[in-house]
Coordinates of C-alpha atoms in Angstrom, one line a residue:
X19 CA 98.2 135.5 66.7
X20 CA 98.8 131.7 66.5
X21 CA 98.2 130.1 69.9
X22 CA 97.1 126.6 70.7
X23 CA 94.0 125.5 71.8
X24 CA 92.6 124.4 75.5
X25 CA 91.2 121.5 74.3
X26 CA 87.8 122.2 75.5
X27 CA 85.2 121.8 72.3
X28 CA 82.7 125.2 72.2
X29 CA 85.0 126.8 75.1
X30 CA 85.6 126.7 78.4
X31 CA 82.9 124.9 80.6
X32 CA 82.9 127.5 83.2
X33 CA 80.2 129.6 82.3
X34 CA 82.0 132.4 84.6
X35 CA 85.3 131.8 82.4
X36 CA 82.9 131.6 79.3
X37 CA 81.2 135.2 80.1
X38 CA 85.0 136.5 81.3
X39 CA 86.2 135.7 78.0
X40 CA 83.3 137.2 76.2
X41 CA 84.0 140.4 78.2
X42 CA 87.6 140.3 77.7
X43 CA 87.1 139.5 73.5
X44 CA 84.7 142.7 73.1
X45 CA 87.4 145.2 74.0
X46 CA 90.8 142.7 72.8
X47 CA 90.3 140.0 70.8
X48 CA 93.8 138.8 70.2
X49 CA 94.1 138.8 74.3
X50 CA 90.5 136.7 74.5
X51 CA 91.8 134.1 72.0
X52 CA 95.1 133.7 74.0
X53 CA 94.0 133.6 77.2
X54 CA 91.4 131.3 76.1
X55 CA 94.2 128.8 74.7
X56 CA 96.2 128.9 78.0
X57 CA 93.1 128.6 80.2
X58 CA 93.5 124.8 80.1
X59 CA 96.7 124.4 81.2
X60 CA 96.2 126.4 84.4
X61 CA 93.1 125.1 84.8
X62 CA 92.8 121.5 84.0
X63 CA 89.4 120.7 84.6
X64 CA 88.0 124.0 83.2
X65 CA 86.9 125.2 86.7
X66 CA 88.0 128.9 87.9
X67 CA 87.7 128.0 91.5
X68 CA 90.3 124.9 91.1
X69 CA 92.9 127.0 90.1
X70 CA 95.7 127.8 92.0
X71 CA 98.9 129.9 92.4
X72 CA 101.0 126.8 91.4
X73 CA 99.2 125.9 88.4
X74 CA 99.5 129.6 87.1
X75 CA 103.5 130.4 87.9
X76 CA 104.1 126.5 86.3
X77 CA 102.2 128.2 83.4
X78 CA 104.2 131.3 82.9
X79 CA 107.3 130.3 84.1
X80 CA 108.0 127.2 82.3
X81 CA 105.4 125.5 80.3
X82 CA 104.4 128.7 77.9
X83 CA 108.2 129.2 77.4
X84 CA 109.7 125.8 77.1
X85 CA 106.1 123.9 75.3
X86 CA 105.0 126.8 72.9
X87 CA 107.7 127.6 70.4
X88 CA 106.9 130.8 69.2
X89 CA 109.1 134.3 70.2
X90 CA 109.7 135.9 73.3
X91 CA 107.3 139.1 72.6
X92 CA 104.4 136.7 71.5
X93 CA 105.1 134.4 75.1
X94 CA 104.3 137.5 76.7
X95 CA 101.5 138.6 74.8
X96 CA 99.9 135.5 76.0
X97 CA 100.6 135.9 79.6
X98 CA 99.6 139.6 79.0
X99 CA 95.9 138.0 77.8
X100 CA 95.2 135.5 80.6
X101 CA 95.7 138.4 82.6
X102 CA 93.1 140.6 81.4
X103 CA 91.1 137.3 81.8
X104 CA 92.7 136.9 85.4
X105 CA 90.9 140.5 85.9
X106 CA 88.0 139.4 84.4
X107 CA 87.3 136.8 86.5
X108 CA 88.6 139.3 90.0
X109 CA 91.5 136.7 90.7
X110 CA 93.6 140.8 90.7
X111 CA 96.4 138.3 92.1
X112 CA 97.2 136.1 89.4
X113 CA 96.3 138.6 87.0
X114 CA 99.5 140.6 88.8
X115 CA 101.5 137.4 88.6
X116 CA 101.2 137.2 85.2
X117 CA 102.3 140.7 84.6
X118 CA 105.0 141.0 86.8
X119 CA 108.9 141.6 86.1
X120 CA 109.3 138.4 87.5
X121 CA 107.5 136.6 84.9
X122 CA 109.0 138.9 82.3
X123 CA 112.5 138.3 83.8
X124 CA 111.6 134.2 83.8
X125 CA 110.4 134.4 79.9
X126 CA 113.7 136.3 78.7
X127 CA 115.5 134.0 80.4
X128 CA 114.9 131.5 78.3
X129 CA 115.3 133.1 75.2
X130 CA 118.7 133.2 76.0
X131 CA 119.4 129.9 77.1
X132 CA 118.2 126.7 78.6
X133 CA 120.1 127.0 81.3
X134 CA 119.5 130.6 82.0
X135 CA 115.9 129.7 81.6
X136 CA 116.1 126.9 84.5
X137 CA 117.9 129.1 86.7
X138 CA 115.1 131.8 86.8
X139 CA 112.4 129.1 87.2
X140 CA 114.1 127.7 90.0
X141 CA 115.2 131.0 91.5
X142 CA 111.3 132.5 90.8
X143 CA 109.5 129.1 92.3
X144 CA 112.0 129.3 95.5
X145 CA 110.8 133.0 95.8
X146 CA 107.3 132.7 95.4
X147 CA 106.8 130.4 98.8
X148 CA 104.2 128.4 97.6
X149 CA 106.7 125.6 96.6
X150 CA 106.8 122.6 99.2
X151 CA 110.0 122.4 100.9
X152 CA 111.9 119.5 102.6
X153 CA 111.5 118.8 105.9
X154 CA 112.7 116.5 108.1
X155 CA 108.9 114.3 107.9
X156 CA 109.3 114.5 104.1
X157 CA 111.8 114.8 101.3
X158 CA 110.2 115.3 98.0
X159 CA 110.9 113.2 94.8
X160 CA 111.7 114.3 91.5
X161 CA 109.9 111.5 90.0
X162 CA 106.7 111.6 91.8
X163 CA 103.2 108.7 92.4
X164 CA 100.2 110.5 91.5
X165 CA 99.1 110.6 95.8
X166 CA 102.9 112.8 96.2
X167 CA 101.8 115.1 93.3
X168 CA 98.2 115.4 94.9
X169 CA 99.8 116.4 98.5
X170 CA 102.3 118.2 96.7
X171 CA 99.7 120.8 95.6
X172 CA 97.7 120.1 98.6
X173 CA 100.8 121.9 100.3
X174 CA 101.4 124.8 98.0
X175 CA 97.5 125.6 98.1
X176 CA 97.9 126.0 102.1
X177 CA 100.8 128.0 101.3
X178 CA 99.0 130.3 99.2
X179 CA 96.7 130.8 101.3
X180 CA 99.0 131.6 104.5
X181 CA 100.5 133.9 101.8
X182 CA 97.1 135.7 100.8
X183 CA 95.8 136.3 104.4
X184 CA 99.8 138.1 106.1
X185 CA 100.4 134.7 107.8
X186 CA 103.9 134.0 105.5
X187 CA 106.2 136.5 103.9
X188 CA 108.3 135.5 101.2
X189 CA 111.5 136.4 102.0
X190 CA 110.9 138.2 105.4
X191 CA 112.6 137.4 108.3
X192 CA 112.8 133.6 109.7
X193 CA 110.5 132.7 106.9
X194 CA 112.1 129.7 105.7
X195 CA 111.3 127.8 109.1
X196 CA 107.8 128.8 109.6
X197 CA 107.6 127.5 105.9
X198 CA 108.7 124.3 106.5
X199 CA 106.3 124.3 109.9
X200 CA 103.6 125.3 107.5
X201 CA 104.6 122.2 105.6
X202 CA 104.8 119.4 108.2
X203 CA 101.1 120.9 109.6
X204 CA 99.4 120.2 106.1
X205 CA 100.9 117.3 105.3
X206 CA 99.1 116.1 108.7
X207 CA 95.8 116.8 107.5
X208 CA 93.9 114.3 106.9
X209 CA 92.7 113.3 103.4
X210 CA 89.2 114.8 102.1
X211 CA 87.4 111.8 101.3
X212 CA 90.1 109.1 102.5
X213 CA 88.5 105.8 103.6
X214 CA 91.0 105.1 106.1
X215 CA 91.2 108.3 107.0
X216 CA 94.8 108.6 106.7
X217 CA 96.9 112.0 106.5
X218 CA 99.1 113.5 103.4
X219 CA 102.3 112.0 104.9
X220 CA 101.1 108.2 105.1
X221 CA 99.1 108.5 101.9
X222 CA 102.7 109.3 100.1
X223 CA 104.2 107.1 102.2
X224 CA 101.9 103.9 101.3
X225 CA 102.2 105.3 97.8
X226 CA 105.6 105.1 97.5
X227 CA 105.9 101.7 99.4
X228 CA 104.0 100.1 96.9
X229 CA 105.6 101.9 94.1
X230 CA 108.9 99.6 95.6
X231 CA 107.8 96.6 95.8
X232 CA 106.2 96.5 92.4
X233 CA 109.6 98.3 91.0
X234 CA 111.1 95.1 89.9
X235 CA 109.6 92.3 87.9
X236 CA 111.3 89.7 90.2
X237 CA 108.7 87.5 92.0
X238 CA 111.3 86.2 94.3
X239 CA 112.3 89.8 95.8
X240 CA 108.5 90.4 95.9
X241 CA 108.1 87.6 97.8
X242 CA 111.1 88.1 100.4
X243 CA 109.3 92.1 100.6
X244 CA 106.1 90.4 101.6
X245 CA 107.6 88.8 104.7
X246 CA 108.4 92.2 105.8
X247 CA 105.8 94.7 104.2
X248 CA 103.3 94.8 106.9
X249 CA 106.6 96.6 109.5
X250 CA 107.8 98.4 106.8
X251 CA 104.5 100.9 106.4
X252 CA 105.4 101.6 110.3
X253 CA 108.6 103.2 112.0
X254 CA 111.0 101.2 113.2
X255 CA 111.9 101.1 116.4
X256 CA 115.8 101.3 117.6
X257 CA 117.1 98.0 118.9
X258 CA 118.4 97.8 122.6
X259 CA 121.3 98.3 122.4
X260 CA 121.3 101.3 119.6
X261 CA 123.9 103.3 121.9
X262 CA 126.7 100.6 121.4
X263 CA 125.9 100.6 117.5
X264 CA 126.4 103.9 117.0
X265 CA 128.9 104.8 119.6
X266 CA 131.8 104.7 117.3
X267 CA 130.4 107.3 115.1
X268 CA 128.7 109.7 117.7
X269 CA 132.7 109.6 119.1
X270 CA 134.1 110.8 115.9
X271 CA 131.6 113.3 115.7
X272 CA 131.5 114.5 118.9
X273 CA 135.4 114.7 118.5
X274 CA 134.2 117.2 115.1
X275 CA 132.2 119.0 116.7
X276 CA 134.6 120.3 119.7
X277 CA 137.8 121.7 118.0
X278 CA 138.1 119.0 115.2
X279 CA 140.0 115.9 114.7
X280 CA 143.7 116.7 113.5
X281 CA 144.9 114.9 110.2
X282 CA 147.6 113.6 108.5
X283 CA 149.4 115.2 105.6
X284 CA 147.3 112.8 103.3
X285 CA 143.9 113.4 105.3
X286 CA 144.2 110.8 106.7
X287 CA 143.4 110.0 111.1
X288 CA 145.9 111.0 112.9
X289 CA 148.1 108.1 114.8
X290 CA 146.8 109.4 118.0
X291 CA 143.0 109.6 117.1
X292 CA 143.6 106.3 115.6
X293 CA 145.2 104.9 118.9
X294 CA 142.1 106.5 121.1
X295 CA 139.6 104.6 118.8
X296 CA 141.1 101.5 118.8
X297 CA 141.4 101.7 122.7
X298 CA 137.6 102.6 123.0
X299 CA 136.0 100.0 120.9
X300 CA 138.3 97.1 121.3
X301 CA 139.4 97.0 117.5
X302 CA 143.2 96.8 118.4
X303 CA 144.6 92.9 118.6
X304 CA 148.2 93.6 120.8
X305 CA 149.5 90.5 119.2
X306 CA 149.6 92.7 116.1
X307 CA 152.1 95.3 117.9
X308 CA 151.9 97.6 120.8
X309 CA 149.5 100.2 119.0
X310 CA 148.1 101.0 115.5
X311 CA 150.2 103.3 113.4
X312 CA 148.1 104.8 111.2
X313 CA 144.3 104.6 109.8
X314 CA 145.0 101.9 107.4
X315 CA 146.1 99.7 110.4
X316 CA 142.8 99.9 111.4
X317 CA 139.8 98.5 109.2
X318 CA 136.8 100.0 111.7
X319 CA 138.4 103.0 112.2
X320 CA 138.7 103.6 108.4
X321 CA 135.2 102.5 107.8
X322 CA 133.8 105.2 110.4
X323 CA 135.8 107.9 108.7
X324 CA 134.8 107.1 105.3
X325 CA 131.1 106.9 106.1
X326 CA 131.1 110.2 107.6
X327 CA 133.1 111.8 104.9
X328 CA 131.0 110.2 102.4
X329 CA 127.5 111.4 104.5
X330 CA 128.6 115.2 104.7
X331 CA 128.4 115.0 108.0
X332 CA 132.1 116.2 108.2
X333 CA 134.4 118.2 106.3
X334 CA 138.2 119.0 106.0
X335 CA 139.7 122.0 106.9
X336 CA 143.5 122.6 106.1
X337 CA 144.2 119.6 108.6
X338 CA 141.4 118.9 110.4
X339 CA 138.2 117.4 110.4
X340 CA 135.3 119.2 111.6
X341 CA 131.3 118.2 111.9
X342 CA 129.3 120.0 109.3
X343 CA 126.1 121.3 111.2
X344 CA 124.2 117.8 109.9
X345 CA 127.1 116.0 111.6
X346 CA 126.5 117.7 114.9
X347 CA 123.1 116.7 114.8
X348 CA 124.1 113.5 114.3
X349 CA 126.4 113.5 117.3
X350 CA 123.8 114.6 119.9
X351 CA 121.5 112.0 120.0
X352 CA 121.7 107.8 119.5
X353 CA 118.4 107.4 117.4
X354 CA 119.5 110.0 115.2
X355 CA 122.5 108.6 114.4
X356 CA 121.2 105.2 114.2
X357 CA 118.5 106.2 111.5
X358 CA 120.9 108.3 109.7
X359 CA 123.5 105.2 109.9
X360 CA 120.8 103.0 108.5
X361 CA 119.6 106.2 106.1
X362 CA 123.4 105.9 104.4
X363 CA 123.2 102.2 104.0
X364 CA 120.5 102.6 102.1
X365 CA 122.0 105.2 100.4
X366 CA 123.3 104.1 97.2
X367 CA 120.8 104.2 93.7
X368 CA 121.0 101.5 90.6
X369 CA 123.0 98.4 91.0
X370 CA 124.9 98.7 93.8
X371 CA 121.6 99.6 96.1
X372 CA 119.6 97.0 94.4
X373 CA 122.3 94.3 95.7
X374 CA 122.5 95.9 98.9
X375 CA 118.3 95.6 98.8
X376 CA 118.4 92.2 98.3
X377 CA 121.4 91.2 100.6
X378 CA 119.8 92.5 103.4
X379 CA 116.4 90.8 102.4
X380 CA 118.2 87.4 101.9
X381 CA 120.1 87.8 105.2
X382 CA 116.7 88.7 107.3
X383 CA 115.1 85.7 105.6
X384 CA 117.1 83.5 107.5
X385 CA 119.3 82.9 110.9
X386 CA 122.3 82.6 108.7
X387 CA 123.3 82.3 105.1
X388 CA 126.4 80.6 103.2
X389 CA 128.5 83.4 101.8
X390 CA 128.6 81.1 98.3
X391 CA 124.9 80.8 99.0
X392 CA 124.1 84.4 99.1
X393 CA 126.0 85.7 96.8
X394 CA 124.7 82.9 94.0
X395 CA 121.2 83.6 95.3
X396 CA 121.6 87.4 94.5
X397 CA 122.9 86.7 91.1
X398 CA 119.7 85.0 90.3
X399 CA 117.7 87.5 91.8
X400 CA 119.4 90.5 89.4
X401 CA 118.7 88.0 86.5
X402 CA 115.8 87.7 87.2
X403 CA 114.5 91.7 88.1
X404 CA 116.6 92.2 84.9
X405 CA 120.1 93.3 85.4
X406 CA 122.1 92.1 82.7
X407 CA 125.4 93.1 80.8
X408 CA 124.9 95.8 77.8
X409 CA 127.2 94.2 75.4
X410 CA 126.7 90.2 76.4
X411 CA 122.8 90.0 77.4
X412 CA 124.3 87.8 80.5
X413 CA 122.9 88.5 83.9
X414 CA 125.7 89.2 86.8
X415 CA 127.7 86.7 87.8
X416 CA 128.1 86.3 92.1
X417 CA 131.8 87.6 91.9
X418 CA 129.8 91.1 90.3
X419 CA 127.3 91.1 93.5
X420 CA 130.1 90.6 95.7
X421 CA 132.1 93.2 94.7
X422 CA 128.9 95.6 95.9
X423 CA 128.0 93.8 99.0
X424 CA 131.3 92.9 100.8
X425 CA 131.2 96.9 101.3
X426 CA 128.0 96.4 102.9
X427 CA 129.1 93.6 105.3
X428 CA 132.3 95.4 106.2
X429 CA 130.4 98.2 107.2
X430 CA 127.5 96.2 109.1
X431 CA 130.2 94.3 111.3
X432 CA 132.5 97.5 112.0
X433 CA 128.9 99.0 113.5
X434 CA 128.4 95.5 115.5
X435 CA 125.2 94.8 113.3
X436 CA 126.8 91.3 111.8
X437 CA 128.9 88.6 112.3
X438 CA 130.5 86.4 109.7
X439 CA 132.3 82.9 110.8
X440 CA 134.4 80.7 108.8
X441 CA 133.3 76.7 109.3
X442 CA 135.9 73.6 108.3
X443 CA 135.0 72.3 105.2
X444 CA 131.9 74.0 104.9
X445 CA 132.9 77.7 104.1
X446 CA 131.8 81.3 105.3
X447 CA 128.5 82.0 106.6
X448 CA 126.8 85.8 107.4
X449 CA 124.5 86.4 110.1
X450 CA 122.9 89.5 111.2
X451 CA 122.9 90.4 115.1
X452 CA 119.4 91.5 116.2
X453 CA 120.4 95.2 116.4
X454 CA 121.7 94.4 112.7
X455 CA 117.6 93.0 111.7
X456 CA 116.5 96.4 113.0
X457 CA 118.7 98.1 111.3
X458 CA 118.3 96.1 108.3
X459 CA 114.5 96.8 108.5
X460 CA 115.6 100.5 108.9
X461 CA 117.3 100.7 105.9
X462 CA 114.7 98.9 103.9
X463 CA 112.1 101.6 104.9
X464 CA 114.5 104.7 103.9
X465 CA 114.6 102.7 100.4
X466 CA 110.9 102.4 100.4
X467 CA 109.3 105.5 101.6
X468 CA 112.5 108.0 100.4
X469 CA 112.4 109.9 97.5
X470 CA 112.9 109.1 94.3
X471 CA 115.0 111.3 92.0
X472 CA 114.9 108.6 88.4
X473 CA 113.1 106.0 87.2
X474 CA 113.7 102.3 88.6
X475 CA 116.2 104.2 91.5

């Protein structure tokens, strides 16, 4: 059999792995030497007590088939001689893991395909209940700091053990909730050894709040973060007058959530939803007729429904609008929907959220800005963090940054949270309100401490 090797010189440093193996070799030998090869990938630094359920079920569900190219019978040939090793070493559990028609339905799988071969590792991972889910402290990254990774198994070895002693069951009832409850609880644990003594969640969140302010080479964007740095590693707390902000949306929703909101033929807001808006939050001006016709008659109103539709948090049906369940949530409560307001303004990844980034960075920096002055001052910031044309080399011009940041002020004023005025002679100038700064400050955080799914994201 031609397996790799652990990369441990004169074998494993375990003497209980060593005398396993040497157990394991007098009755198989082919099973000794391939268990001995994939000993270091489930157990990194040698030890048997450091290895986990994860570090096993990574093993035989993705790296042995995806990293050693060999056949499908000789991929489970070597799971078959960890596990003997496995029993060797009384760990009956992994030993069964490795074994199991799960792990021979996740190794066929990807003998057929790549894509097959993903779907049963995902499908296999989700069963086994040791994977860390999202909750509503934490959503997980794809592309990970090194602290996330560590709390990341720090989670799945709690869940392991809840598993081991009856405390979780995989698939019985209501077991995805006390999963995520299992979650949140180890991710308040405080770090072993910390000097600050600070918990998994604010160890990943630090982490990843320095992994954004050194994303981009741009001394000028690191210098406008440092102004703001020290509030950003804390929640921010709603402005005064968050109920106004968000009243607009919590009405739409609310209007979702009990019986719908009828719609046009084109999907659009019908006239008389339009009309009741308009009427609630002042955004009619009678000298332009007796009443809005129709949604496009109506900037705010059309902002409103395009965020929500953009967020999920509603959906059509035939010809009207309901709340999905995230939109009722939304709809219930004025913090809620002030975070997730300032969660989808932070939303977008690559250019556009980068010029959002800085615009609300620039526009925090001072009591009000030039709109030829901001927009020039965000060119040079993209130049400078690197943003340039693929087929020129030239950085973006201002007309480029505007076209992603007049979005973002149409939605801050419809929401109260700026105000732009036009000065003789002197041109157009953007200020933000103060629930605007919080909000701003908001938003800044979700880019900070949320997940990342790519590089430079």
């Amino acid at each position: 059999m031609d397996v790799e090797d652990d990369g441990q010189p004169g074998g494993p440093r375990d003497p209980a792995v060593a005398a396993a193996l040497d157990r394991l070799r007098a009755r198989d030998a082919d099973a000794a030497e391939a268990a001995a090869a994939a000993w270091g990938w489930v157990a990194p630094d040698g030890d048997a007590a450091r290895v986990h359920q994860r570090f096993v079920q990574d093993f035989v569900w993705y790296r042995l088939p995806v990293k050693w190219w060999t056949d499908r019978d000789e991929h489970l040939e070597i799971a078959a001689g960890l596990a003997g090793l496995f029993d060797e070493l009384g760990m009956g559990r992994y030993a069964e893991l490795c074994r199991s028609a799960t792990t021979r339905t996740v190794i066929g799988a990807w003998h057929r395909d790549e894509k097959a071969g993903l779907l049963a590792y995902r499908k296999a991972v989700d069963s086994s209940g040791i994977d860390a889910p999202d909750t509503e402290v934490l959503v997980w990254g794809e592309v990970m700091t090194p602290e996330e990774s560590d709390a990341r198994d720090h989670v799945a070895i709690t869940l392991e053990r809840a598993i081991a002693d009856g405390l979780l069951v995989p698939g019985g009832r209501g077991w995805r909730a006390q999963h995520r409850e299992l979650t949140v609880a180890a991710l308040s644990e405080q770090v072993p050894g910390h000097p600050g003594r600070q918990d998994w969640l604010g160890l990943v969140t630090t982490a990843r709040m320095m992994r954004w302010i050194e994303q981009r080479r741009s001394p000028r964007r690191r210098e406008l973060i440092g102004r703001w740095e020290a509030e950003l590693l804390h929640p921010i707390h709603p402005p005064d007058e968050v109920a106004r902000v968000v009243a607009p949306l919590r009405w739409l929703l609310a209007q979702a959530a009990n019986g719908g909101v009828a719609l046009t033929s084109q999907h659009n807001l019908s006239r008389l939803v339009v009309q009741a808006m308009s009427v609630a939050f002042g955004w009619w001006d009678t000298r332009r007729g007796t009443a809005p016709m129709r949604e496009d008659d109506v900037l705010e109103v059309a902002v409103v429904h395009e965020l929500a539709r953009e967020q999920r948090w509603v959906r059509r049906q035939g010809r009207t609008l309901q709340a999905t369940r995230t939109g009722a949530v939304v709809a219930a409560d004025d913090v809620v929907a002030w975070r997730a307001l300032a969660a989808a303004i932070a939303a977008p990844g690559g250019f556009e959220g980068f010029a959002r980034e800085c615009a609300l960075l620039v526009l925090l920096d001072a009591e009000q800005v030039g709109r030829r002055e901001l927009l020039v001052g965000l060119a040079e910031l993209a130049a400078e963090a690197g943003w340039h044309d693929r087929m020129s080399g030239r950085g973006p011009t201002p007309e480029e940054l505007g076209a992603s940041v007049f979005p973002l002020l149409t939605v801050l004023e419809t929401f109260g949270l700026h105000v732009e005025r036009d000065v003789p002679r002197e041109g157009r100038f953007d200020r933000l309100t103060d629930a605007g700064r919080a909000t701003a400050l908001e938003a800044l955080r979700v880019r900070a401490t949320g997940p990342q799914h790519r590089l430079l994201d």
